[in-house]
Structure formats: C-alpha cells, structure tokens
Coordinates of C-alpha atoms in Angstrom, one line a residue:
X1 CA -73.1 24.6 14.0
X2 CA -70.1 24.3 11.8
X3 CA -69.5 22.0 8.9
X4 CA -67.3 19.1 9.7
X5 CA -64.7 17.9 7.2
X6 CA -64.9 14.4 5.7
X7 CA -62.5 13.0 8.3
X8 CA -64.5 14.5 11.1
X9 CA -61.7 16.6 12.5
X10 CA -63.8 19.7 12.5
X11 CA -61.5 22.1 10.8
X12 CA -63.7 25.2 10.5
X13 CA -63.0 28.9 11.0
X14 CA -63.3 29.8 14.7
X15 CA -62.8 26.2 16.0
X16 CA -59.6 25.8 13.9
X17 CA -58.2 29.2 15.1
X18 CA -58.9 28.2 18.7
X19 CA -57.1 25.0 18.3
X20 CA -54.1 26.6 16.6
X21 CA -54.0 29.1 19.5
X22 CA -54.0 26.2 22.0
X23 CA -51.2 24.6 20.1
X24 CA -49.2 27.8 20.1
X25 CA -49.6 28.1 23.9
X26 CA -48.7 24.4 24.3
X27 CA -45.4 25.2 22.6
X28 CA -44.6 28.6 23.9
X29 CA -45.5 28.1 27.6
X30 CA -43.4 25.0 28.2
X31 CA -40.5 26.4 26.3
X32 CA -40.7 29.6 28.3
X33 CA -40.7 27.6 31.5
X34 CA -37.7 25.6 30.3
X35 CA -35.9 28.9 29.5
X36 CA -35.9 29.7 33.2
X37 CA -33.9 26.6 34.0
X38 CA -30.2 27.4 34.3
X39 CA -28.1 25.8 31.6
X40 CA -24.7 27.1 32.3
X41 CA -24.4 29.4 29.3
X42 CA -24.0 33.2 29.2
X43 CA -27.1 35.5 29.4
X44 CA -26.5 36.7 25.8
X45 CA -27.1 33.1 24.7
X46 CA -30.8 33.1 25.8
X47 CA -33.7 32.7 23.5
X48 CA -34.2 35.5 20.9
X49 CA -37.8 36.6 21.1
X50 CA -39.1 35.8 17.6
X51 CA -37.1 33.7 15.1
X52 CA -36.9 30.4 17.0
X53 CA -40.4 30.8 18.5
X54 CA -41.9 31.0 15.0
X55 CA -40.2 27.7 14.0
X56 CA -41.3 25.9 17.2
X57 CA -44.9 27.1 16.8
X58 CA -45.0 26.0 13.1
X59 CA -43.5 22.6 14.0
X60 CA -46.2 22.2 16.7
X61 CA -49.0 23.1 14.3
X62 CA -47.6 20.5 11.8
X63 CA -47.6 17.9 14.5
X64 CA -51.2 18.8 15.3
X65 CA -52.3 18.5 11.7
X66 CA -50.4 15.2 11.1
X67 CA -51.8 13.4 14.2
X68 CA -55.3 14.9 13.7
X69 CA -55.6 13.9 10.1
X70 CA -54.1 10.4 10.7
X71 CA -56.1 9.5 13.8
X72 CA -59.2 11.5 12.7
X73 CA -59.4 12.9 16.3
X74 CA -58.3 16.5 17.0
X75 CA -57.9 15.7 20.7
X76 CA -55.0 13.4 19.9
X77 CA -53.5 16.2 17.8
X78 CA -53.7 18.6 20.7
X79 CA -52.2 16.1 23.1
X80 CA -49.4 15.3 20.7
X81 CA -48.6 19.0 20.2
X82 CA -48.5 19.5 23.9
X83 CA -46.1 16.6 24.2
X84 CA -44.0 18.1 21.4
X85 CA -43.9 21.4 23.4
X86 CA -42.8 19.5 26.5
X87 CA -40.0 17.9 24.5
X88 CA -38.8 21.2 23.1
X89 CA -38.9 22.7 26.7
X90 CA -36.6 19.9 27.9
X91 CA -34.2 20.4 25.0
X92 CA -34.2 24.1 25.6
X93 CA -33.3 23.6 29.2
X94 CA -30.6 21.1 28.5
X95 CA -29.2 22.2 25.1
X96 CA -29.1 26.0 24.9
X97 CA -27.9 27.7 22.7
X98 CA -27.9 24.8 20.2
X99 CA -31.7 24.6 20.2
X100 CA -31.9 28.3 19.3
X101 CA -29.5 28.2 16.4
X102 CA -31.1 25.1 14.9
X103 CA -34.7 25.8 15.8
X104 CA -35.9 25.4 12.2
X105 CA -34.7 21.8 12.1
X106 CA -37.7 20.9 14.1
X107 CA -40.1 21.9 11.3
X108 CA -38.6 19.1 9.1
X109 CA -39.8 15.9 10.7
X110 CA -43.5 16.8 11.0
X111 CA -43.5 18.4 7.5
X112 CA -42.1 15.1 6.0
X113 CA -44.7 13.2 7.9
X114 CA -47.4 15.4 6.5
X115 CA -46.2 14.8 3.0
X116 CA -46.1 11.1 3.6
X117 CA -49.6 11.0 5.2
X118 CA -51.6 10.0 2.1
X119 CA -49.2 7.1 1.5
X120 CA -49.2 6.0 5.1
X121 CA -53.0 6.0 5.1
X122 CA -53.1 3.8 2.0
X123 CA -50.6 1.4 3.6
X124 CA -52.1 1.1 7.1
X125 CA -55.8 1.6 6.2
X126 CA -56.3 0.3 2.6
X127 CA -59.4 1.5 0.9
X128 CA -62.2 -0.9 -0.1
X129 CA -61.5 -2.7 -3.3
X130 CA -57.7 -2.6 -2.8
X131 CA -57.5 -6.4 -2.7
X132 CA -59.5 -6.7 -6.0
X133 CA -57.2 -4.1 -7.6
X134 CA -54.2 -6.0 -6.4
X135 CA -55.7 -9.2 -7.8
X136 CA -56.4 -7.6 -11.1
X137 CA -52.8 -6.4 -11.3
X138 CA -51.4 -9.8 -10.4
X139 CA -53.7 -11.5 -12.9
X140 CA -52.4 -9.1 -15.6
X141 CA -48.8 -9.9 -14.7
X142 CA -49.4 -13.6 -14.7
X143 CA -51.3 -13.6 -18.0
X144 CA -48.6 -11.6 -19.9
X145 CA -47.0 -13.7 -22.6
X146 CA -43.9 -15.9 -22.2
X147 CA -41.0 -15.8 -24.6
X148 CA -40.3 -18.6 -27.1
X149 CA -37.1 -20.0 -28.4
X150 CA -36.2 -21.3 -24.9
X151 CA -33.4 -23.7 -25.9
X152 CA -31.6 -21.4 -28.3
X153 CA -31.7 -18.6 -25.7
X154 CA -30.6 -20.9 -22.9
X155 CA -27.7 -22.4 -24.8
X156 CA -26.5 -19.1 -26.1
X157 CA -26.5 -17.5 -22.6
X158 CA -24.8 -20.6 -21.1
X159 CA -22.0 -20.5 -23.8
X160 CA -21.6 -16.8 -23.4
X161 CA -21.4 -17.1 -19.6
X162 CA -18.8 -19.9 -19.8
X163 CA -16.7 -17.8 -22.2
X164 CA -16.9 -14.9 -19.6
X165 CA -15.8 -17.3 -16.9
X166 CA -12.8 -18.5 -19.0
X167 CA -11.9 -14.9 -19.7
X168 CA -11.6 -14.4 -16.0
X169 CA -8.4 -16.4 -16.0
X170 CA -7.1 -15.7 -19.5
X171 CA -7.4 -12.0 -19.6
X172 CA -4.1 -10.2 -19.9
X173 CA -2.7 -8.6 -16.7
X174 CA -3.0 -4.9 -16.1
X175 CA 0.0 -2.7 -17.1
X176 CA 2.4 -1.8 -14.2
X177 CA 1.5 1.9 -14.5
X178 CA -2.0 3.2 -14.4
X179 CA -3.2 3.8 -18.0
X180 CA -6.8 5.1 -18.2
X181 CA -6.9 4.1 -21.9
X182 CA -6.0 0.5 -21.3
X183 CA -9.4 -1.1 -21.0
X184 CA -8.9 -4.7 -21.9
X185 CA -9.4 -6.8 -18.8
X186 CA -9.7 -4.8 -15.5
X187 CA -13.3 -5.8 -15.1
X188 CA -12.4 -9.5 -14.5
X189 CA -8.5 -9.6 -14.2
X190 CA -8.9 -9.4 -10.4
X191 CA -10.0 -13.0 -10.4
X192 CA -6.5 -14.4 -11.0
X193 CA -5.2 -12.6 -7.9
X194 CA -7.4 -14.8 -5.7
X195 CA -5.9 -17.9 -4.1
X196 CA -6.1 -20.8 -6.4
X197 CA -8.6 -22.8 -4.3
X198 CA -11.0 -19.9 -4.4
X199 CA -10.6 -19.7 -8.2
X200 CA -11.4 -23.4 -8.5
X201 CA -14.3 -23.0 -6.2
X202 CA -15.8 -20.4 -8.5
X203 CA -15.6 -22.7 -11.5
X204 CA -17.0 -25.6 -9.4
X205 CA -20.0 -23.5 -8.5
X206 CA -20.7 -22.8 -12.1
X207 CA -20.2 -26.4 -13.2
X208 CA -22.4 -27.9 -10.5
X209 CA -25.2 -25.4 -11.2
X210 CA -25.2 -26.1 -15.0
X211 CA -25.0 -29.8 -14.5
X212 CA -27.9 -29.7 -12.0
X213 CA -30.0 -27.6 -14.5
X214 CA -29.4 -30.2 -17.3
X215 CA -29.6 -33.5 -15.5
X216 CA -31.8 -33.0 -12.4
X217 CA -35.4 -34.1 -12.8
X218 CA -37.9 -31.3 -13.4
X219 CA -40.5 -30.6 -10.6
X220 CA -44.2 -30.3 -11.4
X221 CA -44.7 -26.7 -12.5
X222 CA -47.8 -24.9 -11.1
X223 CA -49.8 -22.3 -12.9
X224 CA -48.0 -19.0 -12.3
X225 CA -51.3 -17.2 -12.2
X226 CA -52.6 -19.4 -9.4
X227 CA -49.4 -19.2 -7.4
X228 CA -49.3 -15.4 -7.8
X229 CA -52.9 -15.1 -6.5
X230 CA -52.3 -17.5 -3.7
X231 CA -53.1 -15.7 -0.4
X232 CA -52.8 -18.7 1.9
X233 CA -51.4 -18.0 5.4
X234 CA -48.1 -19.9 4.9
X235 CA -47.1 -17.6 2.1
X236 CA -48.2 -14.5 4.1
X237 CA -46.2 -15.7 7.1
X238 CA -43.1 -16.3 4.9
X239 CA -43.1 -12.7 3.7
X240 CA -43.6 -11.4 7.2
X241 CA -40.4 -13.0 8.5
X242 CA -38.2 -13.5 5.4
X243 CA -37.4 -9.8 4.7
X244 CA -36.5 -9.1 8.3
X245 CA -34.3 -12.2 8.4
X246 CA -32.6 -11.3 5.2
X247 CA -31.9 -7.7 6.4
X248 CA -30.6 -8.9 9.8
X249 CA -28.2 -11.5 8.2
X250 CA -27.1 -9.1 5.5
X251 CA -26.4 -6.2 7.8
X252 CA -24.4 -8.6 10.1
X253 CA -22.3 -9.8 7.1
X254 CA -21.7 -6.3 5.9
X255 CA -20.6 -5.2 9.3
X256 CA -18.4 -8.2 10.2
X257 CA -16.6 -8.5 6.9
X258 CA -15.5 -5.0 6.0
X259 CA -13.3 -4.2 3.0
X260 CA -9.6 -4.1 4.1
X261 CA -8.9 -1.3 1.7
X262 CA -11.2 1.1 -0.1
X263 CA -11.1 2.5 -3.6
X264 CA -13.1 5.5 -2.4
X265 CA -11.9 8.9 -1.2
X266 CA -11.4 8.1 2.4
X267 CA -8.4 10.4 3.0
X268 CA -10.3 13.2 1.2
X269 CA -13.4 12.8 3.4
X270 CA -11.3 12.9 6.6
X271 CA -9.6 16.2 5.5
X272 CA -12.9 17.8 4.4
X273 CA -14.7 17.1 7.6
X274 CA -11.8 17.7 10.1
X275 CA -9.9 20.5 8.5
X276 CA -12.6 22.5 6.7
X277 CA -14.9 23.4 9.6
X278 CA -17.1 20.4 9.1
X279 CA -17.7 20.6 5.4
X280 CA -21.3 19.6 6.1
X281 CA -22.5 20.1 2.5
X282 CA -21.0 18.8 -0.8
X283 CA -22.9 19.8 -3.9
X284 CA -23.1 16.5 -5.8
X285 CA -24.3 14.6 -2.7
X286 CA -26.1 17.0 -0.5
X287 CA -28.1 14.7 1.8
X288 CA -25.6 11.8 1.7
X289 CA -22.7 13.9 3.0
X290 CA -24.9 15.7 5.5
X291 CA -26.2 12.6 7.1
X292 CA -22.8 11.1 7.4
X293 CA -21.3 14.2 9.0
X294 CA -24.2 14.5 11.4
X295 CA -23.8 10.8 12.3
X296 CA -20.1 11.4 12.9
X297 CA -20.9 14.4 15.2
X298 CA -23.3 12.3 17.2
X299 CA -20.9 9.4 17.6
X300 CA -17.7 11.4 17.8
X301 CA -16.9 10.1 21.4
X302 CA -16.9 6.6 19.9
X303 CA -15.1 7.3 16.6
X304 CA -11.6 8.3 15.8
X305 CA -12.1 9.3 12.1
X306 CA -15.0 10.7 10.2
X307 CA -14.8 7.9 7.6
X308 CA -15.9 5.5 10.3
X309 CA -19.3 7.2 10.1
X310 CA -19.2 6.5 6.4
X311 CA -18.6 2.8 7.1
X312 CA -21.6 2.7 9.5
X313 CA -23.8 4.5 6.9
X314 CA -22.8 2.0 4.2
X315 CA -24.0 -0.9 6.4
X316 CA -27.3 0.9 7.1
X317 CA -27.7 1.5 3.4
X318 CA -27.1 -2.2 2.9
X319 CA -30.1 -3.0 5.1
X320 CA -32.2 -0.5 3.1
X321 CA -31.0 -2.1 -0.1
X322 CA -32.1 -5.5 1.0
X323 CA -35.5 -4.1 2.0
X324 CA -35.9 -2.6 -1.4
X325 CA -34.9 -5.8 -3.1
X326 CA -37.6 -7.7 -1.2
X327 CA -40.2 -5.1 -2.3
X328 CA -39.1 -5.4 -6.0
X329 CA -39.0 -9.1 -5.9
X330 CA -42.6 -9.4 -4.6
X331 CA -43.9 -6.9 -7.2
X332 CA -42.1 -8.3 -10.3
X333 CA -42.3 -12.0 -9.4
X334 CA -45.4 -14.0 -10.2
X335 CA -44.8 -16.3 -7.2
X336 CA -42.4 -16.8 -4.3
X337 CA -39.8 -18.6 -6.4
X338 CA -39.6 -15.9 -9.0
X339 CA -39.5 -13.2 -6.2
X340 CA -36.5 -15.0 -4.6
X341 CA -34.7 -15.3 -8.0
X342 CA -35.1 -11.6 -8.5
X343 CA -33.8 -10.8 -5.1
X344 CA -30.9 -13.1 -5.7
X345 CA -30.1 -11.3 -8.9
X346 CA -29.9 -8.0 -7.1
X347 CA -27.6 -9.5 -4.5
X348 CA -25.2 -10.9 -7.1
X349 CA -23.9 -7.6 -8.6
X350 CA -20.5 -5.9 -8.0
X351 CA -22.3 -2.9 -6.4
X352 CA -23.0 -5.0 -3.3
X353 CA -19.4 -4.2 -2.3
X354 CA -20.6 -0.7 -1.4
X355 CA -22.3 -2.1 1.7
X356 CA -19.2 -3.9 3.1
X357 CA -18.2 -0.7 4.9
X358 CA -17.0 0.7 1.7
X359 CA -16.0 4.4 2.1
X360 CA -17.7 6.3 -0.7
X361 CA -20.9 8.2 -1.4
X362 CA -22.7 5.7 -3.6
X363 CA -24.2 3.2 -1.1
X364 CA -27.2 5.2 0.0
X365 CA -28.2 6.4 -3.5
X366 CA -28.0 2.9 -4.8
X367 CA -30.3 1.7 -2.0
X368 CA -32.8 4.6 -2.6
X369 CA -32.8 3.9 -6.3
X370 CA -34.4 0.5 -5.7
X371 CA -37.4 2.4 -4.2
X372 CA -37.6 4.7 -7.3
X373 CA -37.7 1.6 -9.6
X374 CA -40.3 0.0 -7.3
X375 CA -42.3 3.2 -7.2
X376 CA -42.5 3.6 -11.0
X377 CA -43.7 0.0 -11.4
X378 CA -46.4 0.5 -8.7
X379 CA -47.5 3.8 -10.0
X380 CA -48.1 2.4 -13.5
X381 CA -50.1 -0.3 -11.8
X382 CA -52.2 2.4 -10.1
X383 CA -50.9 1.2 -6.7
X384 CA -49.0 4.3 -5.7
X385 CA -49.6 8.0 -5.9
X386 CA -47.5 10.1 -8.2
X387 CA -46.8 12.5 -5.4
X388 CA -45.3 9.7 -3.4
X389 CA -43.2 8.6 -6.4
X390 CA -41.9 12.2 -6.8
X391 CA -41.2 12.4 -3.1
X392 CA -39.0 9.2 -3.3
X393 CA -37.3 10.4 -6.5
X394 CA -36.7 13.9 -5.1
X395 CA -35.0 12.6 -1.9
X396 CA -32.9 10.1 -4.0
X397 CA -31.7 12.9 -6.3
X398 CA -30.7 15.0 -3.3
X399 CA -28.9 12.1 -1.7
X400 CA -26.6 12.0 -4.8
X401 CA -26.8 13.7 -8.1
X402 CA -26.9 10.3 -9.9
X403 CA -30.6 10.2 -8.8
X404 CA -31.5 12.8 -11.4
X405 CA -30.8 10.1 -14.1
X406 CA -34.1 8.4 -13.1
X407 CA -36.1 11.4 -14.5
X408 CA -36.8 9.8 -17.9
X409 CA -38.1 6.7 -16.2
X410 CA -40.4 8.7 -14.0
X411 CA -41.7 10.7 -17.0
X412 CA -42.3 7.5 -18.9
X413 CA -44.3 6.1 -16.0
X414 CA -46.4 9.3 -16.0
X415 CA -47.1 9.1 -19.7
X416 CA -48.0 5.3 -19.5
X417 CA -50.4 6.0 -16.6
X418 CA -52.0 8.8 -18.5
X419 CA -52.7 6.6 -21.6
X420 CA -54.4 4.0 -19.3
X421 CA -57.1 6.5 -18.5
X422 CA -60.2 7.2 -20.6
X423 CA -59.4 9.7 -23.4
X424 CA -61.9 12.3 -22.4
X425 CA -60.2 12.9 -19.0
X426 CA -56.7 11.6 -19.7
X427 CA -54.7 14.8 -19.8
X428 CA -56.7 16.7 -17.3
X429 CA -56.1 14.1 -14.6
X430 CA -52.5 13.6 -15.8
X431 CA -51.9 17.4 -15.7
X432 CA -53.2 17.6 -12.1
X433 CA -51.0 14.6 -11.1
X434 CA -47.9 16.2 -12.8
X435 CA -48.4 19.5 -11.1
X436 CA -48.9 17.9 -7.7
X437 CA -45.8 15.8 -8.3
X438 CA -43.7 18.8 -9.3
X439 CA -44.9 20.7 -6.2
X440 CA -43.8 17.7 -4.0
X441 CA -40.4 17.6 -5.6
X442 CA -39.9 21.3 -5.3
X443 CA -41.1 21.2 -1.7
X444 CA -38.4 18.6 -1.0
X445 CA -35.8 20.7 -2.7
X446 CA -36.8 23.9 -0.9
X447 CA -36.8 22.1 2.4
X448 CA -33.3 20.7 1.9
X449 CA -32.0 24.1 0.6
X450 CA -33.5 25.8 3.6
X451 CA -31.5 23.6 6.0
X452 CA -28.4 24.2 3.8
X453 CA -28.8 28.0 4.2
X454 CA -29.6 27.7 7.9
X455 CA -26.3 25.9 8.2
X456 CA -24.5 28.9 6.8
X457 CA -23.8 27.6 3.3
X458 CA -23.8 30.5 0.8
X459 CA -23.4 31.0 -2.9
X460 CA -19.9 32.4 -2.2
X461 CA -18.8 29.2 -0.6
X462 CA -20.3 27.2 -3.5
X463 CA -17.5 28.6 -5.7
X464 CA -14.6 28.1 -3.3
X465 CA -12.1 25.5 -4.3
X466 CA -11.7 23.3 -1.2
X467 CA -8.2 22.0 -0.5
X468 CA -7.5 21.3 -4.1
X469 CA -8.8 22.8 -7.4
X470 CA -12.3 21.7 -8.2
X471 CA -13.1 19.5 -5.2
X472 CA -16.7 20.1 -4.1
X473 CA -17.8 21.3 -7.5
X474 CA -20.1 19.2 -9.7
X475 CA -18.1 17.6 -12.5
X476 CA -15.0 16.8 -10.5
X477 CA -11.5 18.1 -10.9
X478 CA -12.1 19.9 -14.2
X479 CA -15.9 20.5 -13.9
X480 CA -16.4 18.7 -17.2
X481 CA -19.4 16.5 -16.9
X482 CA -19.3 14.3 -20.0
X483 CA -16.9 12.3 -22.1
X484 CA -15.8 14.7 -24.9
X485 CA -16.8 14.0 -28.5
X486 CA -14.0 15.6 -30.6
X487 CA -10.9 16.3 -28.4
X488 CA -9.7 16.1 -24.8
X489 CA -8.9 19.4 -23.1
X490 CA -7.8 18.4 -19.6
X491 CA -5.8 15.6 -18.0
X492 CA -9.1 14.4 -16.4
X493 CA -10.6 13.6 -19.8
X494 CA -9.3 10.1 -20.5
X495 CA -10.6 9.3 -24.0
X496 CA -13.1 10.4 -26.7
X497 CA -16.7 9.3 -26.9
X498 CA -16.2 7.3 -30.1
X499 CA -13.0 5.5 -29.4
X500 CA -11.8 1.9 -28.7
X501 CA -10.7 3.0 -25.2
X502 CA -14.2 4.2 -24.4
X503 CA -15.8 1.0 -25.8
X504 CA -13.4 -1.1 -23.7
X505 CA -14.3 0.9 -20.6
X506 CA -18.0 0.4 -21.2
X507 CA -17.5 -3.4 -21.6
X508 CA -15.2 -3.7 -18.6
X509 CA -17.5 -1.7 -16.4
X510 CA -20.4 -4.0 -17.2
X511 CA -18.1 -7.0 -16.7
X512 CA -17.1 -5.8 -13.2
X513 CA -20.6 -4.8 -11.9
X514 CA -23.0 -7.2 -13.7
X515 CA -21.1 -9.5 -16.0
X516 CA -24.1 -11.4 -17.4
X517 CA -26.8 -8.6 -17.5
X518 CA -26.2 -6.7 -20.7
X519 CA -25.2 -9.8 -22.7
X520 CA -28.4 -11.6 -21.6
X521 CA -30.6 -8.7 -22.6
X522 CA -29.0 -8.4 -26.0
X523 CA -29.3 -12.2 -26.6
X524 CA -33.0 -12.3 -25.7
X525 CA -33.7 -9.2 -27.8
X526 CA -32.0 -10.6 -30.8
X527 CA -33.5 -14.1 -30.6
X528 CA -37.0 -13.2 -29.5
X529 CA -37.6 -9.6 -30.6
X530 CA -41.3 -10.2 -31.5
X531 CA -42.1 -11.9 -28.2
X532 CA -40.3 -9.2 -26.2
X533 CA -42.3 -6.5 -27.9
X534 CA -45.5 -8.4 -27.0
X535 CA -44.3 -8.7 -23.4
X536 CA -43.7 -5.0 -23.2
X537 CA -47.2 -4.3 -24.6
X538 CA -48.8 -6.7 -22.2
X539 CA -46.9 -5.4 -19.2
X540 CA -46.7 -1.5 -19.5
X541 CA -44.8 -1.2 -16.2
X542 CA -42.0 -3.2 -17.8
X543 CA -41.4 -0.3 -20.2
X544 CA -40.5 2.0 -17.2
X545 CA -37.9 -0.6 -16.2
X546 CA -36.5 -0.7 -19.7
X547 CA -36.3 3.1 -19.9
X548 CA -34.6 3.2 -16.5
X549 CA -32.0 0.7 -17.7
X550 CA -31.3 2.7 -20.8
X551 CA -31.1 5.9 -18.9
X552 CA -28.7 4.5 -16.3
X553 CA -26.6 2.9 -19.0
X554 CA -26.4 6.2 -20.9
X555 CA -25.2 7.8 -17.7
X556 CA -22.5 5.1 -17.3
X557 CA -21.4 5.6 -20.9
X558 CA -21.5 9.4 -21.0
X559 CA -20.2 10.5 -17.6
X560 CA -16.6 11.5 -17.5
X561 CA -14.6 9.6 -14.8
X562 CA -11.8 11.9 -13.6
X563 CA -9.7 9.0 -12.3
X564 CA -10.3 6.8 -15.3
X565 CA -12.9 4.1 -15.5
X566 CA -11.0 1.5 -13.5
X567 CA -10.5 3.8 -10.5
X568 CA -13.9 5.4 -10.8
X569 CA -15.8 2.1 -11.5
X570 CA -18.0 2.9 -8.4
X571 CA -19.1 6.2 -9.9
X572 CA -20.3 4.5 -13.0
X573 CA -21.9 1.4 -11.3
X574 CA -25.6 2.6 -11.2
X575 CA -26.7 0.8 -14.3
X576 CA -26.0 -2.6 -12.8
X577 CA -29.3 -2.5 -10.9
X578 CA -31.9 -1.9 -13.6
X579 CA -30.0 -4.0 -16.2
X580 CA -29.9 -6.9 -13.8
X581 CA -33.6 -6.6 -13.0
X582 CA -34.5 -6.5 -16.7
X583 CA -32.2 -9.4 -17.6
X584 CA -33.6 -11.7 -14.8
X585 CA -37.2 -10.7 -15.6
X586 CA -36.7 -11.7 -19.2
X587 CA -35.3 -15.0 -18.3
X588 CA -38.2 -15.7 -15.9
X589 CA -40.4 -15.3 -19.0
X590 CA -38.9 -18.2 -20.8
X591 CA -41.2 -21.2 -21.1
X592 CA -41.2 -23.4 -18.0
X593 CA -38.9 -26.3 -18.3
X594 CA -35.2 -27.3 -18.6
X595 CA -34.2 -24.4 -20.9
X596 CA -35.5 -21.8 -18.4
X597 CA -33.7 -23.6 -15.5
X598 CA -30.5 -23.8 -17.5
X599 CA -30.5 -20.1 -18.4
X600 CA -31.2 -19.0 -14.9
X601 CA -28.6 -21.4 -13.4
X602 CA -25.9 -20.2 -15.8
X603 CA -26.8 -16.5 -15.1
X604 CA -27.0 -16.7 -11.3
X605 CA -24.0 -19.1 -10.8
X606 CA -21.6 -17.1 -13.0
X607 CA -22.8 -13.9 -11.3
X608 CA -22.3 -15.5 -7.9
X609 CA -18.8 -16.7 -8.7
X610 CA -17.8 -13.3 -10.0
X611 CA -19.3 -11.2 -7.3
X612 CA -18.0 -13.5 -4.5
X613 CA -14.5 -13.2 -5.9
X614 CA -14.8 -9.4 -6.1
X615 CA -16.0 -9.1 -2.5
X616 CA -13.4 -11.6 -1.2
X617 CA -10.7 -9.7 -3.0
X618 CA -11.5 -6.6 -0.9
X619 CA -12.4 -8.3 2.4
X620 CA -9.1 -10.3 2.3
X621 CA -7.1 -7.2 1.4
X622 CA -5.7 -8.6 -1.9
X623 CA -4.3 -5.8 -4.1
X624 CA -4.6 -6.1 -7.8

C-alpha cells in the first residue's frame, strides 16, 4: 500500500516514477513516429537526439501534473499527456525544423498553467465559507464611513470643472515651433481645433448634466449595505451578460474607428522589425514587443506592415482593459450603480485613445495594470493569494517597464495584510507569503529570459545601438531616466525638476489624460481631511489604491520624456488610472443626495466632453 496525497492523485515513489515513464513514452514514441514522415527538409535538419526531446518530455510531465492536480484523477493526466504527445508528433511531421529550434517554447504553456492552478481552483471550486468571507468583506465596505461637507465639496468641484471647460476654449495656442518648455495649454488646446458644433456639443453635455443633477427629483436611496449584499438572480444575470456586452461593443468601436494619425513610433517600429532581423526583443517592453512581432509573423500573409499587428494588439488590449474595469467596478462599488460609475470613470480618460488602434507600446501594460490594482485590493481583503498577485505584477512589469512602478503598492498591500493577522504569527506567515511571491516573480522573469536567450538575444546585442544612437536602451535617446535636478546635460533633457516648465508639464499632462481627477482628490482632501483619514482606516484596501496613485504620479513627474511632455504624453499617462479610481471612489463616499449627484455629474460630464473631443480629434484626423 502507498500513501495517497490529499487530492487522491496517488503521487508516491514507484507509482509516480511509473507514471512519469509512461508520460515520457507517450511523448517520445509519437514524436519518433512523426519524425519518419517526410517533411521536405534536408536530412541534416532532422531531430537532434537530446536537446528538444528533454523539452518535450518536460512539457508532457507538466501537462500531466496540471491535469492530474486539477481533475484529481491521474488517468486524465496520462490521457492529456498522450494527447499532447500526439500533437507534438503532428507538428514535428509538418513543421520541421521549426519545432526543433523552438522546442523549449512548449514548456511555457503548461508551466504557466501550473502556476495559475491554485487560483483556478479557488475560482472554479470555491472553498466552503467563501460566500461568508465575501459577505463579511462586502459588509465592511458598506459600513465604512461616508464623507461630510457634501455641498461645499460638490460646489467647489463643479466650479473647478466649469473653469477647466472654459479654459478649453480660452487657452493660448501652441507656438508654431515645438518648444518642450512651453507648457501652458497643450493639455486642452486641442479642443479649439474641433469643428464648432462639436465644441458646442461638449458644453451642452456638461450643462445638461449639471442642470439634471440640480433640478431633477431625487430617487429613493436604498441602503448601500443591503444592495451590496443583494444576491438575487436578476443582479447575477446582469453581471453575467454586461461585461461581455461591454467588451464586444468596446472592441467593435476600437476597431471600426481607428486614429487617422498616431503620435507613436510607427515608422520606427516598421524599421526595427523589417530591417533589423525581426528585432523581436526590446528591453523596456519585453513581452509587449515580442507578442506583437509574433502576431505579425503569424498574420504576415494578411498584413502589409508590422505596425498593423500593433493596431490589432491595441484593440485586443482594449478588450482586456474593459474586462479589468468591470472587475474593479464590482469590487470597489457597493452596488450596481456605483460599479457602473466606476467603470464609466475608467472609460472617460485620455488613455482610452490607446485602444483605438493607436501604434505604441502602452496599451497592453495599461490594461494589465488594472488587474494589478484589482489584485492588490482583493489580496488585502484575503480574497486572492499573494503568489497570484505577484504573478500578475511580474507579467505586467515584463510587458512594459512602467509596470515596475506598482511595486510600492504591492509592498503596501503585503504590509497591510500582515497587520490584519494575529500578532503571534503575523510575520511568520507574512514572511512565507513574501518568499513565495518573490519565487513566483523570479520564476516569471527566468521563464521570459529563457525564451529571450533561446531566441538568440545576447548581452552583446543588448548594448548595440539599433539604427540610431540609444534606441532599444532603457532611458531613451540619452539613457537618462529621470528629470535632472540641477542642470541639463543633453538635448533630450527638456527642463529641471524644480522649474515652471516642469510644473506646467505636470499640470498639462493631468489635464490631457484625466482633467478632473487630481483636482477632485485635492479638493476632497482639503475640505474633508478628517473624514478621509477615517475612511482609509475603515477600508485598508483603499490605502493600496492611494499608494498606487502616488507611485504612478511620481513616475509621471519624475520620468524624463525625450521628446518633451507634449509629444511623450502617452509615456507619462499611467497615473490617470489610479488617480481616476481614487477620485471617483471618494465622490461615491459623499452623503447620498443632491450634492453627491452634482459632484458626480460634473466630474463625469466634463471628463466625457474632454475625452470625446480628444478621441474625435484623432479619429477625424485633425492636426493640432
């Protein structure tokens, strides 16, 4: 007799070795048979005896472990491994020598599945008590205190928003020559380039929304706690179909109304991919560039330029972004209405332009960042494993280097979670979680770097200047990462850290991407500081969002834009997401009534008029 494991898969000495041997045979035998099928290549291109075989066998073992652990049935694992071997055999017969050269790619999918297995089990087979834990979390969220001073906050936000709208048409025009130190109105001066009917329509939207908020009768407000805990079937049905409908409509809009011109590096991308032997890897955005190049290689018969693959990927990223917005809305909102308001806030930011087939490397990392924000909130609520959070964050950072700026938020979430445990075991459990999370992040890094090396990328190539000095090196043209403090040293450093030009750039960047977010946060903090502190104490997960907003804003302020802030606005746009979430969340905490409705109406309508104008400017091809 042998001792069975808890999930009854029977992983014990001799039995496990026998099963692994069967898996190895299930891989090697079909592949060997497939090797005998003529493929039209020279004899010297046939399968080497060891290197690819090791990768294929390891991939089969991983498939066996994933399916066995998930189904709790080793027979299913053996059958899946055999099917995997048949698939490799078919590929080996049809795609030699490609399968030989890229054999280690086949280790990646089952390894990722194995890492995700604990999370998938929690999602598909929730443990007993999950509903009660969720109810406790929801009750805590609903019972956290509201802010006071509703009318002063609402009126101040409305007046500030109306001044911002007026500044859209009164801001001085940009100088005829590009001047990176002239940061007066580029964040909103585009508005006057729109046709006059569209400008009037924007003001009409704001006026109607504010008038409705002031004069329309108030509905009967229900208890947020009751609506949050409402599990009736109609609400469940709504959340089953609404996210899919939103994604479908959003992706269709992104695909059918592309930007006519792009402020991204479209010409550079075409040169890198076509003239530089594929240029599969770029250091600041490893996974992002890799996925787009591979998509281009797959669709090459249908595409004329590599940047068309960038357009396709930006639309896909838009769908991912909408899915992440739905997740965040449901987690942060106390009821369906609040969830929809949060989702609307995330749609009404200038960053949404990235998904209208915009050619740059910021769409995918922006979409992935929503899941990092969601993961931190859920981890603090004890609804997500720290390893899963580190997996999401590690992938996000490797999609684009901007993802590393979420590290302070993740560390804050870990500390908060530690302090919610009993003191006698607090740091022991927290230390175990941290070590597991670090191992997960390192495993993701090693996995990606292994594929990089297998693709022939070397440290020598890392230091090669591609096509023009500095392209492909972290830091841009001069490799200087941050805005200088005391003096500029290169033409790519536009101003000093403590200068009026830099302050203007910060303000204009926020005006362009999220015109109401930072102003709203500052107004609420100044006018209800004590209540905001109480809200943060009652909702610990909110602290992670605050740290994320500060961290992303610090990145926007400190990173050196080579082309100047106006031309590199997309590089600095990351902070719009957490700032918008924090601003809308604070407004949702105003007392129920007309002040709350006025503040939200002013915020959302002005954001809508601004963002709609920004998107229309690009989709209509209007230069400014």
